[in-house]
mmCIF file of C-alpha atoms in Angstrom:
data_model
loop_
_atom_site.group_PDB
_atom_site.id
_atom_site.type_symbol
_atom_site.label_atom_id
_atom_site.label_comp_id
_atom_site.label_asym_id
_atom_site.label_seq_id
_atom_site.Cartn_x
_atom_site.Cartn_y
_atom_site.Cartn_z
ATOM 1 C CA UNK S 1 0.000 0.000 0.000
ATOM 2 C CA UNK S 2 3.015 2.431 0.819
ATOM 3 C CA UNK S 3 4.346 1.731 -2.221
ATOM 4 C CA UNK S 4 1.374 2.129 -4.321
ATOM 5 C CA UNK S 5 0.541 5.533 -2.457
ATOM 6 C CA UNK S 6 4.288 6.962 -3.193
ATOM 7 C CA UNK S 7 4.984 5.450 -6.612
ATOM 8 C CA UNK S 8 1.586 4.710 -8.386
ATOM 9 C CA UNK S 9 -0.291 8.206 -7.096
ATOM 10 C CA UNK S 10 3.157 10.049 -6.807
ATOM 11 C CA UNK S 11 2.178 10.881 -3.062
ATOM 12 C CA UNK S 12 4.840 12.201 -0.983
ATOM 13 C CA UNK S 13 5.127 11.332 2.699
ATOM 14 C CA UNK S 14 3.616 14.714 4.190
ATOM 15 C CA UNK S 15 0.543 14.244 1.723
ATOM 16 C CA UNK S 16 -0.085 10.417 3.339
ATOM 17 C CA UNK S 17 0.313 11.523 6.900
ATOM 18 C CA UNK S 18 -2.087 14.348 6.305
ATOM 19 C CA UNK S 19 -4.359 12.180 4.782
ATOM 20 C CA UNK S 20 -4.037 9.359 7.727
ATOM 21 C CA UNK S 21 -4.413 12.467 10.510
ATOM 22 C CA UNK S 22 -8.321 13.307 8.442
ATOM 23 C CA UNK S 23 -9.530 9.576 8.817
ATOM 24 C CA UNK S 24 -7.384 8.540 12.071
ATOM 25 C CA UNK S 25 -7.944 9.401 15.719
ATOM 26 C CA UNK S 26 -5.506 7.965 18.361
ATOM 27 C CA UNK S 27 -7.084 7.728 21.489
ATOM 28 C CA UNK S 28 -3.480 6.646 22.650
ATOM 29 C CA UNK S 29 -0.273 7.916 21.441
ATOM 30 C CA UNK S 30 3.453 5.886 22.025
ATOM 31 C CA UNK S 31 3.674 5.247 25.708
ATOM 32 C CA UNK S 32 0.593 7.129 26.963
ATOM 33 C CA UNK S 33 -0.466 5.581 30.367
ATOM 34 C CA UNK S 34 2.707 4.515 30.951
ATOM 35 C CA UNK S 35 4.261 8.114 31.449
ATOM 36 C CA UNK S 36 3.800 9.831 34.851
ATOM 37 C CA UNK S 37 4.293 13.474 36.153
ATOM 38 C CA UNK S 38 5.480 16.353 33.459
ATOM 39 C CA UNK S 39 5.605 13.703 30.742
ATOM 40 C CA UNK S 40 1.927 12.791 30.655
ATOM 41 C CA UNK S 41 0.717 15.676 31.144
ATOM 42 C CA UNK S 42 2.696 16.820 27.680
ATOM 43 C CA UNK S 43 1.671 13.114 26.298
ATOM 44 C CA UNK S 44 -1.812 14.498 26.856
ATOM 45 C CA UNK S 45 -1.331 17.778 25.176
ATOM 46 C CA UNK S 46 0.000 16.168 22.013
ATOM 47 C CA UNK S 47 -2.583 13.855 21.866
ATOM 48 C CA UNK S 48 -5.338 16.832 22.483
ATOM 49 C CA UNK S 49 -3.925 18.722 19.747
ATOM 50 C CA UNK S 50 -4.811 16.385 17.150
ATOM 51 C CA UNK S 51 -8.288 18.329 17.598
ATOM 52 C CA UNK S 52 -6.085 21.297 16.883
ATOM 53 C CA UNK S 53 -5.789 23.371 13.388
ATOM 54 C CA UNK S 54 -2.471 21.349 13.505
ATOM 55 C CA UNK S 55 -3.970 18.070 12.746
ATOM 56 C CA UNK S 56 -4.648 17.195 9.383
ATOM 57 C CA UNK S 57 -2.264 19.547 7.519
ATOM 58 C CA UNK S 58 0.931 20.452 5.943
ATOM 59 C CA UNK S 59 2.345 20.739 9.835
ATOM 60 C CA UNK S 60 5.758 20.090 11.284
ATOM 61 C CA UNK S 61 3.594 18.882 14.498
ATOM 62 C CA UNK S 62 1.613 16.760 11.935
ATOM 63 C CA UNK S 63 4.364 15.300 10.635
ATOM 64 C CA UNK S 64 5.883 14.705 13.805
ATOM 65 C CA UNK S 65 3.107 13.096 15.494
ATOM 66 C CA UNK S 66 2.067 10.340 12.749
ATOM 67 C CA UNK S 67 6.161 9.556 12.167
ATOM 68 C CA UNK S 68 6.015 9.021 15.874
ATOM 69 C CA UNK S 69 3.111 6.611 15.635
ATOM 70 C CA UNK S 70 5.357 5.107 12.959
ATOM 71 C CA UNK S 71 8.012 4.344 15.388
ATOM 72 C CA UNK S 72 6.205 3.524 18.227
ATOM 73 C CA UNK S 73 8.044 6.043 20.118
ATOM 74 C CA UNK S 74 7.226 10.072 21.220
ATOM 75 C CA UNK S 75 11.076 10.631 21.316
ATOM 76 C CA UNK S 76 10.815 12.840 24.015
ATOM 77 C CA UNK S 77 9.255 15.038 22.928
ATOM 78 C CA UNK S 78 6.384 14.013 25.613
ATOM 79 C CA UNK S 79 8.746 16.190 28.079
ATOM 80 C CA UNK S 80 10.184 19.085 26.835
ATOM 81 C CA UNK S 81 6.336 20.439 25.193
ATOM 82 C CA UNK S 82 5.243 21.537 28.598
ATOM 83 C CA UNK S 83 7.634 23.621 29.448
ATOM 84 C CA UNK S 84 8.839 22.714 32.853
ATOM 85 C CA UNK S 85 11.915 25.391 32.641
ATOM 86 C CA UNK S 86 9.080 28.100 33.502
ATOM 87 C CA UNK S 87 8.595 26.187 36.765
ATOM 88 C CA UNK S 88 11.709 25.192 37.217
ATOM 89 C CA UNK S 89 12.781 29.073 36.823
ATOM 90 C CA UNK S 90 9.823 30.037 39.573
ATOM 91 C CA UNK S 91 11.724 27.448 42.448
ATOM 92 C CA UNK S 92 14.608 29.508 41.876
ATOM 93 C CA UNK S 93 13.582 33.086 42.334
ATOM 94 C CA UNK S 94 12.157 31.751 45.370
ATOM 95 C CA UNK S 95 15.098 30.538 46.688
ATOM 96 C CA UNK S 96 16.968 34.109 45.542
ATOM 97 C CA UNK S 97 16.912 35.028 49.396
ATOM 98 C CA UNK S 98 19.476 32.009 50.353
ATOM 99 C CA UNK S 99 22.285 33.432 48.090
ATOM 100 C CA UNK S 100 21.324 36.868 49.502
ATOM 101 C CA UNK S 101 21.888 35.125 53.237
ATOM 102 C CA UNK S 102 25.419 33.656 52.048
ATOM 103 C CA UNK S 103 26.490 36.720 50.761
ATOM 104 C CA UNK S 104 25.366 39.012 53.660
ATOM 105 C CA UNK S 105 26.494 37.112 56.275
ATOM 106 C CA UNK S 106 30.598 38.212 56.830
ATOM 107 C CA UNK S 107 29.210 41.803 57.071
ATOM 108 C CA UNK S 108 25.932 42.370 58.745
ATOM 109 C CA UNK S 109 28.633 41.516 61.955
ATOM 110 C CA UNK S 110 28.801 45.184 63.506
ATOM 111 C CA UNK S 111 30.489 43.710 66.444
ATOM 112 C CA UNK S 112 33.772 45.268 65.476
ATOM 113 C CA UNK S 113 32.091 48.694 64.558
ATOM 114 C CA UNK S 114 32.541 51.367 67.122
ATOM 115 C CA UNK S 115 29.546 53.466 67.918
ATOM 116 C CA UNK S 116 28.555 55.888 64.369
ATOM 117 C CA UNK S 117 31.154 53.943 62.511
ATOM 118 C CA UNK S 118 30.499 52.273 58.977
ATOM 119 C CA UNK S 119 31.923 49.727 56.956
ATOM 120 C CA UNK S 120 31.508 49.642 52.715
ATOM 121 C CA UNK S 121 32.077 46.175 51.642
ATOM 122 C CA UNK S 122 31.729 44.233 48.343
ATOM 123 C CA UNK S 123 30.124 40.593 48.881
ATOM 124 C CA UNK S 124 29.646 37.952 45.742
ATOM 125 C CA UNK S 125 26.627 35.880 45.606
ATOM 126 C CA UNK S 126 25.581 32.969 43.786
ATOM 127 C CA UNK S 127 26.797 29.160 42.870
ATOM 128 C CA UNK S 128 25.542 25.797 41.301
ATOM 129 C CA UNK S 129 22.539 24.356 42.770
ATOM 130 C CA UNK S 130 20.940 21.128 41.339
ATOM 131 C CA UNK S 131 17.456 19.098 42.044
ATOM 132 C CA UNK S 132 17.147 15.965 41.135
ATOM 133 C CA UNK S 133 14.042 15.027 39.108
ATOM 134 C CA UNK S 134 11.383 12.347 39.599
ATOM 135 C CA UNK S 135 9.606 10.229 37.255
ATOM 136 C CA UNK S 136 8.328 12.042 34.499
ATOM 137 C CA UNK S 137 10.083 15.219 35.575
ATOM 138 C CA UNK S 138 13.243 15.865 34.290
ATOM 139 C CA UNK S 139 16.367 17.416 36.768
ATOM 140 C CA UNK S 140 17.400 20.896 36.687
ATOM 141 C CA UNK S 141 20.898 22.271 37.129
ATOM 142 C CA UNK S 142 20.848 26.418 38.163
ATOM 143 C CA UNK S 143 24.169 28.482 37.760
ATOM 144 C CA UNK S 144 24.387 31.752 38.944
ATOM 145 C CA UNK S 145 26.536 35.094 39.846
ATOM 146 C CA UNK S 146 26.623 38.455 40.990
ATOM 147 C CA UNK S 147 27.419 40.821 43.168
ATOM 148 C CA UNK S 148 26.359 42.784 45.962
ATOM 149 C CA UNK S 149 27.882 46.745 46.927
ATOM 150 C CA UNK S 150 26.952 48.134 50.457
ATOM 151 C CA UNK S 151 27.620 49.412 53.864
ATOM 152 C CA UNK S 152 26.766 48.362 57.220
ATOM 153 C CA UNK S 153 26.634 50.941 60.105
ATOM 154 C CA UNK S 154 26.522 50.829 63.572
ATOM 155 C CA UNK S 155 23.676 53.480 64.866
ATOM 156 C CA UNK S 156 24.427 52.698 68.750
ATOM 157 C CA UNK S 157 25.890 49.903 71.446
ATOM 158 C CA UNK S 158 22.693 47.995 70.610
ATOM 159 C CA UNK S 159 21.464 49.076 66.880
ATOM 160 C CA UNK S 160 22.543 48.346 63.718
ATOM 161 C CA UNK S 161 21.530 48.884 60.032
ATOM 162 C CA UNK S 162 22.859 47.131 56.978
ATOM 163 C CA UNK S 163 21.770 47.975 52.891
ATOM 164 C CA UNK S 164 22.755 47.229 49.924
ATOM 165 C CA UNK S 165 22.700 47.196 46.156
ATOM 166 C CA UNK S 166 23.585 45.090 43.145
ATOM 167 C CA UNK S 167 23.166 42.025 40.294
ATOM 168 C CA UNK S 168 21.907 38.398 40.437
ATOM 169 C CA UNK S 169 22.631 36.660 36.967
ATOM 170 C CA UNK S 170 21.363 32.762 36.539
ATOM 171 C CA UNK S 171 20.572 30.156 33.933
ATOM 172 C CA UNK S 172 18.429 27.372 34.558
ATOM 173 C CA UNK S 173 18.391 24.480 32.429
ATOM 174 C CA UNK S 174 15.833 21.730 32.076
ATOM 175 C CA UNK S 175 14.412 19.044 30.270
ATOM 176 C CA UNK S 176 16.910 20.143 27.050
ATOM 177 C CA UNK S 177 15.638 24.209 27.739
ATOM 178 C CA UNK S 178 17.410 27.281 29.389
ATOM 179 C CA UNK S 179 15.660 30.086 30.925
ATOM 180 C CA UNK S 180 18.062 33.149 31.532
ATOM 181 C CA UNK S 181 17.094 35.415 34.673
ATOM 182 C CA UNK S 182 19.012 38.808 35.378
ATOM 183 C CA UNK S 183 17.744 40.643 38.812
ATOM 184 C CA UNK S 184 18.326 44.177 39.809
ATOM 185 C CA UNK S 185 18.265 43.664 44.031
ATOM 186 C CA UNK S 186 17.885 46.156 46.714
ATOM 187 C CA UNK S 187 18.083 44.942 50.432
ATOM 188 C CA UNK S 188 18.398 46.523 53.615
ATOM 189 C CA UNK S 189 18.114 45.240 57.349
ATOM 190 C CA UNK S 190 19.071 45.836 61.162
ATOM 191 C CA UNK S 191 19.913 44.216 64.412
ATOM 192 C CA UNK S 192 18.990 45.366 67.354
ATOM 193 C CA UNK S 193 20.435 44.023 70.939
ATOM 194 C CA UNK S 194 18.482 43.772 73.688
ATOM 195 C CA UNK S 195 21.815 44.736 75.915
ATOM 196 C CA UNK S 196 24.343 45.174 73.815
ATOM 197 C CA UNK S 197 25.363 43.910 70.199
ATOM 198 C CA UNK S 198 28.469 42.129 71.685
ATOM 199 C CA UNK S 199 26.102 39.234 73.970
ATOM 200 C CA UNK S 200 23.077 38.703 74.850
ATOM 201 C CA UNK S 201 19.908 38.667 72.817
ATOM 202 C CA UNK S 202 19.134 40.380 69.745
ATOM 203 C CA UNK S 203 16.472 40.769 66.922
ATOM 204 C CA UNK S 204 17.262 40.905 63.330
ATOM 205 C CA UNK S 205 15.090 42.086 60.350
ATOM 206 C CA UNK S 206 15.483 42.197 56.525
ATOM 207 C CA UNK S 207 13.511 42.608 53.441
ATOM 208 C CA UNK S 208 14.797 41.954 49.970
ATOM 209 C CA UNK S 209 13.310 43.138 46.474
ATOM 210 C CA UNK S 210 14.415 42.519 42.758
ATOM 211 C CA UNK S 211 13.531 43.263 39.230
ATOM 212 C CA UNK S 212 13.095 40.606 36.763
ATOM 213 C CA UNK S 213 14.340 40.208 33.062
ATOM 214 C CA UNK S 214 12.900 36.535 31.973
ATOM 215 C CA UNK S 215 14.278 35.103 28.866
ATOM 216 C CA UNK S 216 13.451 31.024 27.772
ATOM 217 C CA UNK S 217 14.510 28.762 24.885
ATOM 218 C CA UNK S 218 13.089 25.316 24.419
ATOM 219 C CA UNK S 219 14.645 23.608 21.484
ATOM 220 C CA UNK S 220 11.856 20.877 20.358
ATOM 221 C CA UNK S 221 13.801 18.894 17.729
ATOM 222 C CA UNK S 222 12.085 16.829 14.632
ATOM 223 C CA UNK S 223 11.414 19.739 12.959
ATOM 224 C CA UNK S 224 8.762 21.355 15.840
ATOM 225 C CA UNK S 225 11.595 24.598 15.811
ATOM 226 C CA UNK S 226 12.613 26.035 19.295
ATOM 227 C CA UNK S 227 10.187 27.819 21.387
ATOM 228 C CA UNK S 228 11.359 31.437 22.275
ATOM 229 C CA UNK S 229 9.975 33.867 25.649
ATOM 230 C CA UNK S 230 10.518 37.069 27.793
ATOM 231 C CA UNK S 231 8.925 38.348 30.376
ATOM 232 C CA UNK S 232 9.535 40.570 33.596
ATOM 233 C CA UNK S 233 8.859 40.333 37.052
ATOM 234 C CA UNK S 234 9.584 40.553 40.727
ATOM 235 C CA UNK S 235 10.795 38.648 43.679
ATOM 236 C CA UNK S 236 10.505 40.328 47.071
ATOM 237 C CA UNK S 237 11.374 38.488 50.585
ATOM 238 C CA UNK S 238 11.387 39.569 54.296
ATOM 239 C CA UNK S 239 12.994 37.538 57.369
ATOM 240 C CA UNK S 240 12.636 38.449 60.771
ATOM 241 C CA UNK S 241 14.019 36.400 63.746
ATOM 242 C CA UNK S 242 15.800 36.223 67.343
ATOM 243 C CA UNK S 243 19.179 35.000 68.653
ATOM 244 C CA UNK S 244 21.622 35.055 70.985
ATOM 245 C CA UNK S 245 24.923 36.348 71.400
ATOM 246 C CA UNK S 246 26.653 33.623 73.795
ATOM 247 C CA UNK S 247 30.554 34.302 74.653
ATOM 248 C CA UNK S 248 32.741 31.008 75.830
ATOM 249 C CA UNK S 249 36.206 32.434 75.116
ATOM 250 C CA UNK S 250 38.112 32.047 73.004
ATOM 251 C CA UNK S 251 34.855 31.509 71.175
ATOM 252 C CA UNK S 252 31.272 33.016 70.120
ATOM 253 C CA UNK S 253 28.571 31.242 69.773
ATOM 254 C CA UNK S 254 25.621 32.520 67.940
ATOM 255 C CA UNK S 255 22.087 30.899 67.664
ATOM 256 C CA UNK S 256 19.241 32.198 65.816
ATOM 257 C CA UNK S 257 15.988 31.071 64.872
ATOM 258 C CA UNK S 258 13.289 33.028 62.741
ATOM 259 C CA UNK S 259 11.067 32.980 59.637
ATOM 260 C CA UNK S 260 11.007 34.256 56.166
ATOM 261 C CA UNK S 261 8.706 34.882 53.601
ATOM 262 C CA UNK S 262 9.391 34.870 49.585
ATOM 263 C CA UNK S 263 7.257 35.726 46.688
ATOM 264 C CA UNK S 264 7.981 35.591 43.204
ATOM 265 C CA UNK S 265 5.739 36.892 40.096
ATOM 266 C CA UNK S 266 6.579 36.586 36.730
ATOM 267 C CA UNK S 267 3.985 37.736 33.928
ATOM 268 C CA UNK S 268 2.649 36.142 31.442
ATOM 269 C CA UNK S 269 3.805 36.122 27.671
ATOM 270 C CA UNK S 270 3.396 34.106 24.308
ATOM 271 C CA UNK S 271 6.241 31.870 22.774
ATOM 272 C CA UNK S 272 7.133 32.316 19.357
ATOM 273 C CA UNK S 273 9.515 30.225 17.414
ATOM 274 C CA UNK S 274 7.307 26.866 16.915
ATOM 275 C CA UNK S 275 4.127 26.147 16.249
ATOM 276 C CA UNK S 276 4.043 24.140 19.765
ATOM 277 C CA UNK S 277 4.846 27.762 21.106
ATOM 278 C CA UNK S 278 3.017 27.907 24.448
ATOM 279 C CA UNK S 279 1.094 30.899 25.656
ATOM 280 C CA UNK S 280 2.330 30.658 29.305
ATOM 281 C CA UNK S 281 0.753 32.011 32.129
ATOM 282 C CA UNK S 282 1.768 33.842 34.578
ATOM 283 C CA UNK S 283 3.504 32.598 37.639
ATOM 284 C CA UNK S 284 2.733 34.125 41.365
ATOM 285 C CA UNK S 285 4.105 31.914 44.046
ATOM 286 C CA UNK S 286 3.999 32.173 47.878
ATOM 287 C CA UNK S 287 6.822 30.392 49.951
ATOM 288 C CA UNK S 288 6.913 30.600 53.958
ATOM 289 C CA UNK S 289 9.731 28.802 55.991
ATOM 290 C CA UNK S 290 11.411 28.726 59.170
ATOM 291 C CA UNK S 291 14.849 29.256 60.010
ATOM 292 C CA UNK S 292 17.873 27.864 62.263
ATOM 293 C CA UNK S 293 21.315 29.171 62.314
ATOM 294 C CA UNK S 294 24.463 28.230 64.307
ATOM 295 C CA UNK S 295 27.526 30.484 64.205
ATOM 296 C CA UNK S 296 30.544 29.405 66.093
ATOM 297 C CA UNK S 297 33.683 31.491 65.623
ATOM 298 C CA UNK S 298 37.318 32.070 67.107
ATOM 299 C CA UNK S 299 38.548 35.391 68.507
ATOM 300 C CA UNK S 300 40.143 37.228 66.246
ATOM 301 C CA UNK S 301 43.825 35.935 65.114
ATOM 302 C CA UNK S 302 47.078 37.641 63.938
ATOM 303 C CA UNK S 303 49.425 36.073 61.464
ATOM 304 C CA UNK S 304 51.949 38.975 60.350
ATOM 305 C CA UNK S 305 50.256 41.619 59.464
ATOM 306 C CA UNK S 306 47.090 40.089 58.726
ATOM 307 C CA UNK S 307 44.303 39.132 61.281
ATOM 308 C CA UNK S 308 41.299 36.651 60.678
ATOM 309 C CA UNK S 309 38.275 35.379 62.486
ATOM 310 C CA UNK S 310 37.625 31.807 60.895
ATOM 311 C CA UNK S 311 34.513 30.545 61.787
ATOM 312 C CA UNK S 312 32.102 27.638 60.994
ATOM 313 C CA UNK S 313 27.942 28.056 60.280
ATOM 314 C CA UNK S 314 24.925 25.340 59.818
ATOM 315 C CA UNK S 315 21.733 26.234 58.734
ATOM 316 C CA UNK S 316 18.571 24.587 58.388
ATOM 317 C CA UNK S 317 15.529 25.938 56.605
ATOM 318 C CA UNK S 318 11.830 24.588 56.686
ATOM 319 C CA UNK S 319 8.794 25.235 53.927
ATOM 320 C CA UNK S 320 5.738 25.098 55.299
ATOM 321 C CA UNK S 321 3.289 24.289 53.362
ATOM 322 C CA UNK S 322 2.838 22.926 49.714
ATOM 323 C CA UNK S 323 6.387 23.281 48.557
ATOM 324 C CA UNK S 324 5.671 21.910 44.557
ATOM 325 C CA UNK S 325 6.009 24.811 41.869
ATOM 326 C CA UNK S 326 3.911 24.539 38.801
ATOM 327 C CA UNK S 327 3.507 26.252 35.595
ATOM 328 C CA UNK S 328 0.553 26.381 33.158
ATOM 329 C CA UNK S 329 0.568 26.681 28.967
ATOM 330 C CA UNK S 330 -1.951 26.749 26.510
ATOM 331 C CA UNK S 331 -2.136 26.023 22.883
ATOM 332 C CA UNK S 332 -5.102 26.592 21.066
ATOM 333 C CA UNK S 333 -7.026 26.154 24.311
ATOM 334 C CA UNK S 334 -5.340 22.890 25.318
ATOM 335 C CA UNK S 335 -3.517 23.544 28.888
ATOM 336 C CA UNK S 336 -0.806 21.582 30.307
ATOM 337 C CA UNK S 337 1.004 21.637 34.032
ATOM 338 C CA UNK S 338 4.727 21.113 34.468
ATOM 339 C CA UNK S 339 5.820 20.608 38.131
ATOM 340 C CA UNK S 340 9.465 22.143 39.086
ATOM 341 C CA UNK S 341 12.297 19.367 39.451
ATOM 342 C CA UNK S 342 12.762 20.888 43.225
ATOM 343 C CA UNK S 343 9.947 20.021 45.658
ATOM 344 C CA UNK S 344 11.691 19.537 48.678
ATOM 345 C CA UNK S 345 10.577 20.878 52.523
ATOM 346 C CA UNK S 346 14.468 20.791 53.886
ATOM 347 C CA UNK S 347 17.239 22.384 53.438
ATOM 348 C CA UNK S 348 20.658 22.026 55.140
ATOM 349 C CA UNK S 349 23.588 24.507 54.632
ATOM 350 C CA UNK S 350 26.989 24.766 56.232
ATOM 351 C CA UNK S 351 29.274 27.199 55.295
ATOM 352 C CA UNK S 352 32.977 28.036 57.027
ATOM 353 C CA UNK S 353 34.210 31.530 56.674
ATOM 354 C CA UNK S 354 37.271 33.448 57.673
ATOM 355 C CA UNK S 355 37.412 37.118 57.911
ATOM 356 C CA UNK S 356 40.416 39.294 57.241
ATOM 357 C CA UNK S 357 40.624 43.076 56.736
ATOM 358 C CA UNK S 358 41.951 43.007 52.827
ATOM 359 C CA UNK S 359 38.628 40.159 52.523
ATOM 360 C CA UNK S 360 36.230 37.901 53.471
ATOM 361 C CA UNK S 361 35.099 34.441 52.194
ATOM 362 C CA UNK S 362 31.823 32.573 52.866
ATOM 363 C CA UNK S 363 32.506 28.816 51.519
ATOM 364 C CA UNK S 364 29.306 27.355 51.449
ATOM 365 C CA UNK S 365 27.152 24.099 50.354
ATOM 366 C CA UNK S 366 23.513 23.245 50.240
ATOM 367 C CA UNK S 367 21.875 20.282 50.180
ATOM 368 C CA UNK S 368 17.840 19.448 49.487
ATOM 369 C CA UNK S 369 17.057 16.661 51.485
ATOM 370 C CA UNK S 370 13.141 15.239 50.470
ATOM 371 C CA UNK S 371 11.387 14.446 53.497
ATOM 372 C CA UNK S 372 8.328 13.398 51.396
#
């Protein structure tokens, strides 16, 4: 029969898949009900699109669809159409505050400050932070940089304020896609000591804010083109807590406990690029955690003419809540979920850091542990 349709009508093979797509429904595509998570849920948007204008015409998703039926297989296709990089981007933002805590933490010290005194500093921020996916969802890898320009200033023996300015770049990569995020951040805090900022008890506040540039590409392959996206946005956080300043010479101990609250929004915006472009929607999500920190550092050290303070931190950070991330897209009024890689309620972090007056470091790693 192929070879009659080719050779004896002079058919090509677009003509007999568009053809097969007018007389042929398929209730069940290659490997539907056998996918779970992100990859059904785009199984079931291919398959709903054969009610689409794309069906049944001169279509690269046409095309694809009926050679897929032909091999039996989707390709993989069944988990990059979603668009799980949008929620995989979302987790991120949300955890923008963390790198902001890293970077903030060698200089929001006043301790050394004398009463009206300030101190500018430069602070880096970012790193490589990875979530292992599930079945169906695919993992996702974020790298990011920046940089952070402030000053932190001692108002009294018990107050002081901390504020600063700068640049968090990222990439976040997923199921074979990249979303690019760029954030303008502003952030400002104090501490306040209850007797003194040396010992004792304290309180600490902070609120963080940024301005988001959103740019995606999700290459599609066989033909289906890459799927192209910008939007803006805005992530905005505040932590409050108590601690205590505990001295055991030759060392400090420092606990603190507390609770933060992060918010991200992106807006929405319409892919171009393929014709399985998505119109996504846009993304407004809620995160509320509490907080444990342990500080333990040495009195201050001189080797020549340098002096340092090394010290060691742990942290611990708990979401309360629903802590799955989801984004929504639509094609011709077909709508599909895609679930973030990272759905985790724990995080760990320890960090060691030595302080010196040419600079500081903060040496830190993360870890997700799922408690599901």
């Amino acid at each position: 029969m192929q070879a009659y349709l080719m050779q004896g009508l002079g058919l090509s093979q677009a003509d007999i898949y568009v053809l097969r797509a007018k007389m042929v429904y398929y209730t069940r595509l290659p490997g539907q009900g056998v996918f779970a998570g992100n990859a059904a849920s785009g199984t079931a948007m291919l398959n709903a699109l054969q009610n689409s204008p794309l069906s049944g015409t001169y279509t690269n998703y046409n095309y694809y669809l009926q050679a897929a039926v032909d091999a039996g297989t989707l390709g993989g296709v069944e988990g990059q159409v979603g668009g799980q990089v949008h929620a995989d981007a979302a987790a991120y933002l949300l955890r923008q505050p963390q790198w902001i805590d890293a970077a903030l933490a060698p200089y929001v010290d006043s301790r050394d400050l004398q009463e009206g005194q300030p101190r500018i500093w430069l602070a880096g921020l970012g790193g490589v932070f990875a979530s292992q996916g599930r079945t169906g969802i695919a993992n996702s890898t974020e790298r990011s940089a920046g940089s952070l320009v402030g000053a932190t200033y001692r108002l009294s023996d018990q107050a002081s304020a901390t504020f600063g300015l700068g640049y968090h770049g990222g990439t976040v990569e997923s199921a074979g896609a990249t979303a690019t995020i760029n954030t303008l951040l502003a952030t400002v805090g104090g501490r306040y000591g209850f007797s003194s900022l040396e010992t004792g008890p304290y309180a600490v506040v902070r609120a963080d804010a940024g301005w988001v540039d959103y740019q995606s590409e999700r290459p599609l392959g066989y033909g289906l083109g890459s799927a192209q996206g910008n939007t803006n946005g805005a992530v905005l956080s505040g932590m409050a807590g108590l601690g205590e300043v505990i001295r055991l010479a030759p060392l400090t101990v420092t606990l603190q406990a507390g609770g933060r609250v992060a918010d991200e929004t992106l807006g929405s915006f319409k892919e171009s690029g393929s014709e399985l472009a998505l119109n996504v929607h846009g993304l407004n999500n809620t995160v509320s955690s509490v907080l444990a920190d342990l500080d333990v550092s040495l009195d201050r050290h001189s080797i020549g003419t340098w002096s340092i303070t090394p010290a060691v931190t742990l942290g611990y950070e708990r979401i309360l809540g629903n802590s799955r991330i989801e984004s929504t897209g639509t094609l011709y009024g077909y709508a599909g979920s895609q679930s973030a890689a990272y759905e985790s309620h724990d995080l760990i972090k320890a960090g060691f850091k030595h302080n010196g007056p040419a600079r500081r470091f903060l040496h830190q790693y993360q870890r997700q542990c799922d408690s599901r």
